[in-house]
Amino acid sequence: MTTEQAALPRIATLRAQIARGTLTHEALVAQALEGAAAPAARHVFTRLYADAALAAARHADAALKAGVQLPPLAGLPVSIKDLYDVAGEPTLAGSIACRDDAPAAADAPVVARLRTQGAALVGKTNMTEFAFSGVGINPHHGTPANAADASVPRIPGGSSSGAAVSVALGLSVAGLGSDTGGSIRIPAALNGLVGFKNTQARVPRIGAFELSRTLDTVCAMARCVDDCLTVDAAIADTPLAVRRRPAAGLRLALPQTLVLDQLDATVARALERSLSRLSAAGAQIVPLPLTELAEISTLNAPGGFSSVEAFAVHRQRLAQRRAEFDPRVAARIALGEAVSAADYIGLHDRRRGWIARVEAQFQGFDALLCPTVPMVAPPIAELQASDEAFFKANGLLLRNTFAINYLDGCAFSLPCQAPDELPVGLMLASVHGDDARLAAVALAVEAVLQAGEGAR
C-alpha cells in the first residue's frame, strides 16, 4: 500500500515561498535535519553536517535580506552520496573496510561546486558498498527503506539508495549520486523521483570513489526535470542550452528486444498508460527491433568493465580485508581477477563497435523510451534472505539502465505510476553528448505524464 511522501516542493516553489517571506532557508534546513533524525529516515545518512548546513542557510537568508541575488541552490538542503571526498574525512563508499583510510585532502570538485553555489549540504547518504549493486542493501550501515510504502520495508534501489530516500522523504531538494549501471535511475524509479544520468564526460569524476572508470558517471536525482537540470548546471559548472518543445511531433523509439521482457503487472500497466497519453498528445511511438541489446551480455564478458576495473581498485584491500566486505560485493569484484589484459582490451574494442552500430539506430528519433526497471520495489527481507533472489533482482534492475551506460549515452527516469500504485519509472535515453536535446524531450514527456495524473 502506498503512502503520501512528505516531499519538499520543487526548487522554484521553494524559491517563491522564500521570496514572499513565508519560509526561510534556515527553517527549511532545520526541518530537513529534524526529519533526518526521524524513524523513517533510519539508515539514510552515514554522516550529518548540521552546523555547516545551518550556517549555509543563515548565510543565504542574510544575503537575500541584503538584496543579493542568490544562485538557485543557495541555502537549500542537498545530500551527497558517501562516494565523494569531503576534506578532512575518509571516503567510506558504504564500506567499513575503508575506515582506516587517510582523510581526503580536499573536497571532490563536484562537492566544491555545490558549496560555491551556496547549497546547504545536509550530510552524506548511505549507499550500496562500493556502488556495486542496483538493489541498495547495505549490511554494514543498514538499508534505508523505500519511502513509498509505510507498511512493508521495500528496497530503495541502488547504489544511490540514501540519496533517493533523502529526496523522497523531503530531507533534501536533490541527492548527488552516481550512475555506473543505473545507480541514479534505478532508485529514482523505485522512489517516484526524476533521475538524470548525463553523458559521462560532462561532470568531473575526480574525488569520487571509483567503481568503473569506463562507466562511472557523476549525476543527481530530484523531484522534477527542471530541478535535475538545476543541479546538473551546478555540478557541471555550466547549464545545458535546453530549447523547450511540445510533445506533439516527438518521435520516440520503443525497443522490442530485452527491455520489455519480464515486466511485472504494475510496470506493464504504467507503460501502456504512458504510451497512450504520449500518443494522444501527438508523439509518435515507433517500435524498433534494436536487437543489439541482446549482445551486451556476451560483449561485456568475461567479468565486465565493473568487475575488472573494481578489482584493480580493490585488489590489495580485498586480499587483506575481505572479511570486512559485503560478501555479495566481494564476489562480484573477484570476477575481475582472472581477466587478462588482452581480454580487457577486447572489452573496449567490442564496445566501440557496438556503440557505433547502436548510435546509427538512433538516427531519426528524438529519444529511446522504455521502462527504467521491469519491477516495483520488492521487500528488503526477501532479498536479504536469499542470494538467488538478490542476484536475480539485481540483474533485472540493472538490465535496461546498463544498456545506456554501455552506450555512453544520457538518460532520464521519470515517474509514471498512478497515485495508488508503487513507483514506476519511464526511461528516456539518447546518445553521447545529446543531453540538452534529451532534456527538452524529458520536459515535454514529463508535462504529458503529469497532466494525466495531476502534478506530483
Coordinates of C-alpha atoms in Angstrom, one line a residue:
M1 CA 0.0 0.0 0.0
T2 CA 1.5 3.3 -1.0
T3 CA 1.7 6.3 1.3
E4 CA 1.9 10.0 0.7
Q5 CA 5.5 11.1 0.7
A6 CA 6.5 14.2 2.7
A7 CA 8.4 15.6 -0.2
L8 CA 9.6 19.1 -0.4
P9 CA 8.1 21.3 -3.2
R10 CA 10.1 21.9 -6.3
I11 CA 13.0 24.3 -6.2
A12 CA 11.1 27.1 -8.0
T13 CA 8.2 26.8 -5.5
L14 CA 10.6 26.9 -2.5
R15 CA 12.3 30.0 -4.0
A16 CA 8.9 31.7 -4.4
Q17 CA 8.0 30.9 -0.8
I18 CA 11.3 32.3 0.5
A19 CA 10.9 35.4 -1.7
R20 CA 7.5 36.0 -0.2
G21 CA 8.8 35.7 3.3
T22 CA 6.6 32.7 4.2
L23 CA 9.7 30.5 4.6
T24 CA 13.4 30.9 5.4
H25 CA 16.4 28.9 4.3
E26 CA 17.2 28.3 8.0
A27 CA 13.8 26.9 8.8
L28 CA 13.9 24.7 5.7
V29 CA 17.3 23.2 6.6
A30 CA 16.3 22.8 10.3
Q31 CA 13.2 20.9 9.2
A32 CA 15.4 18.7 7.0
L33 CA 17.8 18.0 9.9
E34 CA 14.9 17.2 12.2
G35 CA 13.5 14.8 9.6
A36 CA 16.9 13.1 9.3
A37 CA 16.6 12.0 12.9
A38 CA 13.1 10.6 12.5
P39 CA 12.5 6.8 12.4
A40 CA 11.5 6.9 8.7
A41 CA 15.0 8.2 7.8
R42 CA 16.8 5.4 9.7
H43 CA 19.9 4.4 7.7
V44 CA 19.5 7.2 5.1
F45 CA 22.6 9.2 6.2
T46 CA 26.0 8.0 7.2
R47 CA 27.1 11.4 8.4
L48 CA 25.3 14.7 9.0
Y49 CA 26.7 18.2 8.6
A50 CA 24.2 20.0 10.8
D51 CA 26.3 23.0 11.8
A52 CA 27.7 23.7 8.3
A53 CA 24.2 23.2 6.7
L54 CA 22.6 25.7 9.1
A55 CA 25.4 28.1 8.5
A56 CA 24.9 28.0 4.8
A57 CA 21.2 28.5 5.3
R58 CA 21.7 31.5 7.5
H59 CA 24.2 33.0 5.1
A60 CA 21.6 32.7 2.3
D61 CA 19.0 34.4 4.5
A62 CA 21.3 37.2 5.3
A63 CA 22.3 37.6 1.6
L64 CA 18.7 37.7 0.5
K65 CA 17.8 40.3 3.1
A66 CA 20.7 42.4 1.8
G67 CA 19.3 42.2 -1.7
V68 CA 21.8 39.8 -3.1
Q69 CA 20.5 37.6 -6.0
L70 CA 21.1 34.1 -4.9
P71 CA 22.1 31.1 -7.1
P72 CA 19.2 28.6 -7.4
L73 CA 20.6 26.1 -4.8
A74 CA 21.8 28.7 -2.2
G75 CA 20.6 27.8 1.3
L76 CA 18.6 24.7 0.1
P77 CA 19.3 21.3 1.6
V78 CA 21.2 18.9 -0.7
S79 CA 22.5 15.5 0.1
I80 CA 25.8 13.9 -1.2
K81 CA 26.4 10.2 -1.6
D82 CA 29.0 8.6 0.6
L83 CA 31.2 8.2 -2.5
Y84 CA 32.6 11.7 -2.7
D85 CA 35.6 13.2 -1.0
V86 CA 34.9 15.8 1.7
A87 CA 38.0 17.4 3.1
G88 CA 39.1 16.1 6.5
E89 CA 37.3 12.7 6.5
P90 CA 37.9 9.3 4.9
T91 CA 35.6 8.5 2.0
L92 CA 33.9 5.2 3.1
A93 CA 31.9 4.4 -0.1
G94 CA 29.4 2.5 2.0
S95 CA 32.0 0.2 3.4
I96 CA 33.8 -0.5 6.7
A97 CA 36.9 -1.7 5.0
C98 CA 37.9 2.0 4.4
R99 CA 37.6 3.2 8.0
D100 CA 41.4 3.5 8.3
D101 CA 42.0 5.3 5.0
A102 CA 43.6 8.7 5.1
P103 CA 41.2 11.7 5.3
A104 CA 40.5 13.4 2.0
A105 CA 42.8 16.4 1.4
A106 CA 40.2 18.3 -0.4
D107 CA 36.6 18.3 -1.5
A108 CA 35.8 16.5 -4.7
P109 CA 35.3 19.2 -7.4
V110 CA 31.6 18.3 -7.6
V111 CA 31.2 18.9 -3.8
A112 CA 33.2 22.1 -4.1
R113 CA 30.9 23.3 -6.9
L114 CA 27.8 22.7 -4.7
R115 CA 29.4 24.7 -1.9
T116 CA 30.3 27.5 -4.3
Q117 CA 26.6 27.6 -5.3
G118 CA 25.7 28.0 -1.6
A119 CA 24.0 24.7 -1.2
A120 CA 23.4 23.6 2.4
L121 CA 25.0 20.1 2.3
V122 CA 23.0 18.3 5.0
G123 CA 25.0 15.1 5.0
K124 CA 26.5 12.0 3.3
T125 CA 24.0 9.4 2.3
N126 CA 24.1 5.6 2.6
M127 CA 24.8 3.5 -0.5
T128 CA 25.5 0.0 -1.7
E129 CA 29.0 -0.9 -0.7
F130 CA 31.4 0.5 -3.3
A131 CA 28.4 1.3 -5.5
F132 CA 28.3 -2.3 -6.8
S133 CA 24.6 -3.2 -6.9
G134 CA 21.3 -1.9 -8.1
V135 CA 19.4 -3.2 -5.0
G136 CA 20.6 -0.8 -2.3
I137 CA 21.1 -3.3 0.5
N138 CA 24.0 -2.4 2.9
P139 CA 24.9 -4.9 5.6
H140 CA 27.2 -2.5 7.4
H141 CA 25.2 0.7 7.7
G142 CA 21.7 -0.8 7.3
T143 CA 19.4 -0.3 4.4
P144 CA 17.2 2.8 4.1
A145 CA 13.6 1.7 3.4
N146 CA 11.8 2.9 0.3
A147 CA 9.7 6.0 1.1
A148 CA 6.7 4.9 -1.0
D149 CA 5.4 2.1 1.3
A150 CA 4.9 2.6 5.0
S151 CA 3.5 -0.9 5.5
V152 CA 6.3 -3.1 4.0
P153 CA 10.0 -2.2 4.1
R154 CA 11.0 -2.3 0.4
I155 CA 14.4 -1.8 -1.2
P156 CA 15.3 1.7 -2.1
G157 CA 17.3 0.7 -5.2
G158 CA 21.0 1.2 -5.6
S159 CA 23.6 2.1 -5.5
S160 CA 22.4 5.7 -4.6
S161 CA 20.0 4.4 -2.0
G162 CA 20.2 7.0 0.7
A163 CA 20.3 9.8 -1.9
A164 CA 16.9 8.7 -3.3
V165 CA 15.2 8.3 0.1
S166 CA 16.6 11.7 1.3
V167 CA 14.8 13.4 -1.6
A168 CA 11.6 11.2 -1.3
L169 CA 11.3 12.0 2.4
G170 CA 11.8 15.7 1.9
L171 CA 15.2 15.8 3.6
S172 CA 16.9 17.4 0.5
V173 CA 15.8 19.1 -2.7
A174 CA 18.3 16.9 -4.6
G175 CA 20.5 14.0 -4.0
L176 CA 24.0 13.9 -5.5
G177 CA 24.7 10.3 -6.5
S178 CA 26.4 8.4 -9.3
D179 CA 25.5 6.1 -12.1
T180 CA 27.7 3.2 -13.4
G181 CA 24.9 0.8 -14.5
G182 CA 21.8 2.6 -13.3
S183 CA 22.6 3.8 -9.8
I184 CA 20.8 7.1 -10.2
R185 CA 17.9 5.9 -12.4
I186 CA 17.0 2.7 -10.5
P187 CA 16.5 4.3 -7.1
A188 CA 14.8 7.3 -8.8
A189 CA 12.3 4.9 -10.5
L190 CA 11.7 2.9 -7.3
N191 CA 11.1 6.0 -5.2
G192 CA 9.0 8.1 -7.6
L193 CA 11.7 10.6 -8.5
V194 CA 13.4 12.0 -11.5
G195 CA 16.9 10.8 -12.2
F196 CA 19.3 12.3 -14.8
K197 CA 22.2 10.3 -16.0
N198 CA 24.2 12.7 -18.0
T199 CA 26.9 11.9 -20.6
Q200 CA 29.9 10.7 -18.5
A201 CA 32.3 13.4 -19.6
R202 CA 30.0 16.2 -18.6
V203 CA 31.0 16.2 -14.9
P204 CA 34.5 15.5 -13.4
R205 CA 34.9 12.2 -11.6
I206 CA 37.9 13.4 -9.5
G207 CA 37.3 12.7 -5.9
A208 CA 34.6 10.1 -6.5
F209 CA 35.4 6.6 -5.2
E210 CA 35.9 4.6 -8.4
L211 CA 33.9 1.6 -9.3
S212 CA 34.4 1.6 -13.1
R213 CA 36.4 4.3 -14.8
T214 CA 34.8 3.3 -18.1
L215 CA 31.2 3.7 -16.9
D216 CA 31.1 5.8 -13.7
T217 CA 29.0 9.0 -14.1
V218 CA 28.5 11.9 -11.6
C219 CA 24.9 12.9 -11.6
A220 CA 21.9 13.5 -9.3
M221 CA 18.1 13.0 -8.7
A222 CA 15.4 15.4 -7.7
R223 CA 11.6 15.9 -7.8
C224 CA 11.3 17.0 -11.4
V225 CA 13.3 17.5 -14.6
D226 CA 13.8 21.2 -14.0
D227 CA 15.3 20.5 -10.6
C228 CA 17.6 17.9 -12.1
L229 CA 18.8 20.4 -14.7
T230 CA 19.4 23.0 -11.9
V231 CA 21.7 20.6 -10.1
D232 CA 23.3 19.4 -13.3
A233 CA 24.2 23.0 -14.1
A234 CA 25.9 23.4 -10.7
I235 CA 27.9 20.2 -10.8
A236 CA 28.9 20.6 -14.4
D237 CA 29.7 24.3 -13.9
T238 CA 27.7 25.2 -17.0
P239 CA 24.0 24.9 -17.8
L240 CA 22.6 22.9 -20.7
A241 CA 21.2 25.0 -23.5
V242 CA 17.7 23.5 -23.5
R243 CA 15.2 24.6 -26.1
R244 CA 11.8 23.6 -24.8
R245 CA 9.4 21.9 -27.2
P246 CA 5.9 20.3 -27.0
A247 CA 5.3 16.6 -27.0
A248 CA 3.4 16.8 -30.3
G249 CA 5.8 15.8 -33.1
L250 CA 8.2 13.8 -30.9
R251 CA 9.4 10.6 -32.5
L252 CA 10.2 8.1 -29.8
A253 CA 11.7 4.6 -30.4
L254 CA 10.3 1.7 -28.3
P255 CA 12.9 -1.1 -28.4
Q256 CA 11.4 -4.6 -28.8
T257 CA 14.5 -6.5 -27.6
L258 CA 15.1 -7.3 -23.9
V259 CA 13.7 -4.1 -22.3
L260 CA 10.1 -5.2 -22.4
D261 CA 10.7 -8.7 -21.1
Q262 CA 9.5 -9.9 -17.6
L263 CA 7.6 -6.7 -16.8
D264 CA 5.5 -7.0 -13.6
A265 CA 1.8 -6.1 -13.9
T266 CA 2.2 -2.6 -12.3
V267 CA 5.1 -1.7 -14.7
A268 CA 3.3 -3.0 -17.7
R269 CA 0.2 -1.1 -16.8
A270 CA 2.1 2.1 -16.2
L271 CA 4.0 1.8 -19.5
E272 CA 0.8 1.2 -21.5
R273 CA -0.9 4.1 -19.9
S274 CA 2.2 6.4 -20.6
L275 CA 2.4 5.3 -24.2
S276 CA -1.3 6.0 -24.7
R277 CA -1.0 9.5 -23.2
L278 CA 2.0 10.4 -25.3
S279 CA 0.3 9.2 -28.4
A280 CA -2.8 11.2 -27.6
A281 CA -0.5 14.3 -27.1
G282 CA 0.8 13.9 -30.6
A283 CA 4.0 12.0 -30.0
Q284 CA 4.8 9.1 -32.4
I285 CA 5.8 5.8 -30.7
V286 CA 7.8 3.7 -33.1
P287 CA 8.6 0.0 -32.4
L288 CA 12.4 -0.5 -33.0
P289 CA 13.9 -4.1 -33.0
L290 CA 17.3 -2.9 -31.7
T291 CA 18.5 -6.5 -31.5
E292 CA 21.9 -5.2 -30.5
L293 CA 20.7 -5.0 -26.9
A294 CA 20.8 -8.8 -26.7
E295 CA 24.5 -8.7 -27.5
I296 CA 25.6 -6.8 -24.3
S297 CA 25.9 -9.8 -22.0
T298 CA 28.2 -11.5 -24.5
L299 CA 30.2 -8.4 -25.4
N300 CA 30.8 -7.5 -21.8
A301 CA 32.2 -10.9 -20.9
P302 CA 34.4 -12.1 -19.2
G303 CA 33.9 -10.2 -16.0
G304 CA 32.7 -7.0 -17.5
F305 CA 34.1 -3.5 -17.0
S306 CA 32.8 -3.1 -13.5
S307 CA 34.4 -6.2 -12.1
V308 CA 37.7 -5.8 -13.9
E309 CA 38.2 -2.2 -13.0
A310 CA 36.9 -2.6 -9.5
F311 CA 39.3 -5.4 -8.9
A312 CA 42.1 -3.1 -10.0
V313 CA 41.0 -0.6 -7.3
H314 CA 40.4 -3.2 -4.5
R315 CA 42.9 -6.0 -5.1
Q316 CA 45.1 -5.1 -2.1
R317 CA 42.2 -4.3 0.2
L318 CA 40.4 -7.5 -0.9
A319 CA 43.4 -9.6 -0.2
Q320 CA 43.9 -8.1 3.3
R321 CA 40.4 -7.3 4.5
R322 CA 37.9 -9.4 2.5
A323 CA 36.1 -10.4 5.7
E324 CA 35.0 -6.8 6.1
F325 CA 33.4 -6.6 2.6
D326 CA 29.7 -7.3 1.8
P327 CA 30.2 -10.9 0.6
R328 CA 27.9 -10.2 -2.4
V329 CA 30.0 -7.3 -3.4
A330 CA 33.3 -9.1 -2.8
A331 CA 32.1 -12.0 -5.1
R332 CA 31.4 -9.6 -8.0
I333 CA 34.7 -7.7 -7.6
A334 CA 36.6 -11.0 -7.6
L335 CA 35.2 -11.9 -11.0
G336 CA 37.7 -9.4 -12.4
E337 CA 40.8 -11.1 -11.1
A338 CA 41.2 -13.7 -13.8
V339 CA 40.6 -11.3 -16.7
S340 CA 43.7 -10.8 -18.8
A341 CA 45.0 -7.6 -20.3
A342 CA 44.1 -8.9 -23.8
D343 CA 40.6 -9.7 -22.7
Y344 CA 40.2 -6.2 -21.1
I345 CA 41.4 -4.6 -24.3
G346 CA 38.9 -6.7 -26.2
L347 CA 36.1 -5.4 -24.0
H348 CA 36.9 -1.9 -25.1
D349 CA 37.2 -2.8 -28.8
R350 CA 33.9 -4.6 -28.8
R351 CA 32.1 -1.8 -27.0
R352 CA 33.3 0.8 -29.5
G353 CA 32.0 -1.2 -32.4
W354 CA 28.7 -1.8 -30.6
I355 CA 28.2 1.9 -29.8
A356 CA 28.7 2.8 -33.5
R357 CA 26.1 0.3 -34.6
V358 CA 23.6 1.4 -32.0
E359 CA 24.1 5.1 -32.5
A360 CA 23.2 4.6 -36.1
Q361 CA 19.8 3.1 -35.0
F362 CA 19.0 6.3 -33.1
Q363 CA 19.0 8.4 -36.3
G364 CA 15.6 10.0 -36.9
F365 CA 14.4 9.6 -33.3
D366 CA 14.2 12.2 -30.6
A367 CA 14.8 9.5 -27.9
L368 CA 14.5 5.9 -26.9
L369 CA 11.8 5.1 -24.5
C370 CA 11.2 2.1 -22.2
P371 CA 10.6 1.1 -18.6
T372 CA 13.5 2.2 -16.3
V373 CA 13.2 -1.1 -14.4
P374 CA 10.9 -4.0 -15.0
M375 CA 9.5 -4.3 -11.4
V376 CA 8.3 -2.3 -8.5
A377 CA 10.5 -2.4 -5.4
P378 CA 10.4 -5.8 -3.7
P379 CA 10.6 -6.2 0.1
I380 CA 14.0 -5.9 1.6
A381 CA 13.7 -9.1 3.7
E382 CA 13.2 -11.3 0.6
L383 CA 16.4 -10.2 -0.9
Q384 CA 18.4 -10.2 2.3
A385 CA 17.4 -13.8 2.9
S386 CA 18.4 -15.3 -0.4
D387 CA 21.4 -14.9 -2.7
E388 CA 19.4 -16.4 -5.5
A389 CA 16.6 -13.8 -5.1
F390 CA 19.1 -11.0 -4.6
F391 CA 21.1 -11.6 -7.8
K392 CA 18.0 -12.3 -9.8
A393 CA 16.5 -9.0 -8.7
N394 CA 19.9 -7.2 -9.2
G395 CA 20.2 -8.4 -12.8
L396 CA 16.7 -7.3 -13.7
L397 CA 17.0 -3.9 -12.0
L398 CA 20.2 -3.2 -14.0
R399 CA 19.2 -4.7 -17.3
N400 CA 17.6 -1.7 -19.0
T401 CA 19.6 1.0 -17.4
F402 CA 23.0 -0.6 -18.0
A403 CA 22.5 -0.5 -21.8
I404 CA 22.7 3.3 -21.7
N405 CA 26.0 3.3 -19.7
Y406 CA 27.4 0.8 -22.1
L407 CA 26.3 3.1 -24.9
D408 CA 28.0 6.1 -23.1
G409 CA 24.6 7.8 -23.5
C410 CA 22.4 10.0 -21.4
A411 CA 19.1 9.3 -19.9
F412 CA 16.2 10.4 -17.6
S413 CA 14.0 8.3 -15.5
L414 CA 10.5 9.9 -15.0
P415 CA 7.8 8.7 -12.6
C416 CA 4.8 7.4 -14.4
Q417 CA 2.8 5.4 -11.8
A418 CA -0.8 6.1 -10.9
P419 CA -1.5 7.6 -7.4
D420 CA -2.5 4.3 -5.9
E421 CA 0.5 2.4 -7.4
L422 CA 4.0 1.8 -6.2
P423 CA 6.5 4.0 -8.1
V424 CA 7.4 3.1 -11.7
G425 CA 10.0 4.8 -13.9
L426 CA 9.8 5.6 -17.6
M427 CA 13.3 6.0 -19.1
L428 CA 14.1 8.3 -22.0
A429 CA 17.6 7.9 -23.5
S430 CA 19.8 9.2 -26.2
V431 CA 23.4 9.1 -27.4
H432 CA 26.6 10.6 -26.1
G433 CA 26.5 14.4 -25.8
D434 CA 22.8 14.7 -26.6
D435 CA 22.0 15.9 -23.0
A436 CA 20.4 19.2 -23.9
R437 CA 18.1 17.9 -26.6
L438 CA 17.1 14.9 -24.4
A439 CA 16.3 17.3 -21.6
A440 CA 13.9 19.1 -23.8
V441 CA 12.2 15.8 -24.6
A442 CA 12.1 14.9 -20.9
L443 CA 10.4 18.2 -20.1
A444 CA 7.8 17.6 -22.7
V445 CA 7.1 14.0 -21.7
E446 CA 7.0 14.9 -18.0
A447 CA 4.3 17.5 -18.8
V448 CA 2.2 14.9 -20.5
L449 CA 2.6 12.4 -17.7
Q450 CA 1.8 14.9 -15.0
A451 CA -1.3 16.2 -17.0
G452 CA -2.6 12.6 -16.8
E453 CA -2.0 12.1 -13.1
G454 CA -2.0 15.6 -11.7
A455 CA 1.2 17.3 -10.7
R456 CA 3.2 15.5 -8.0

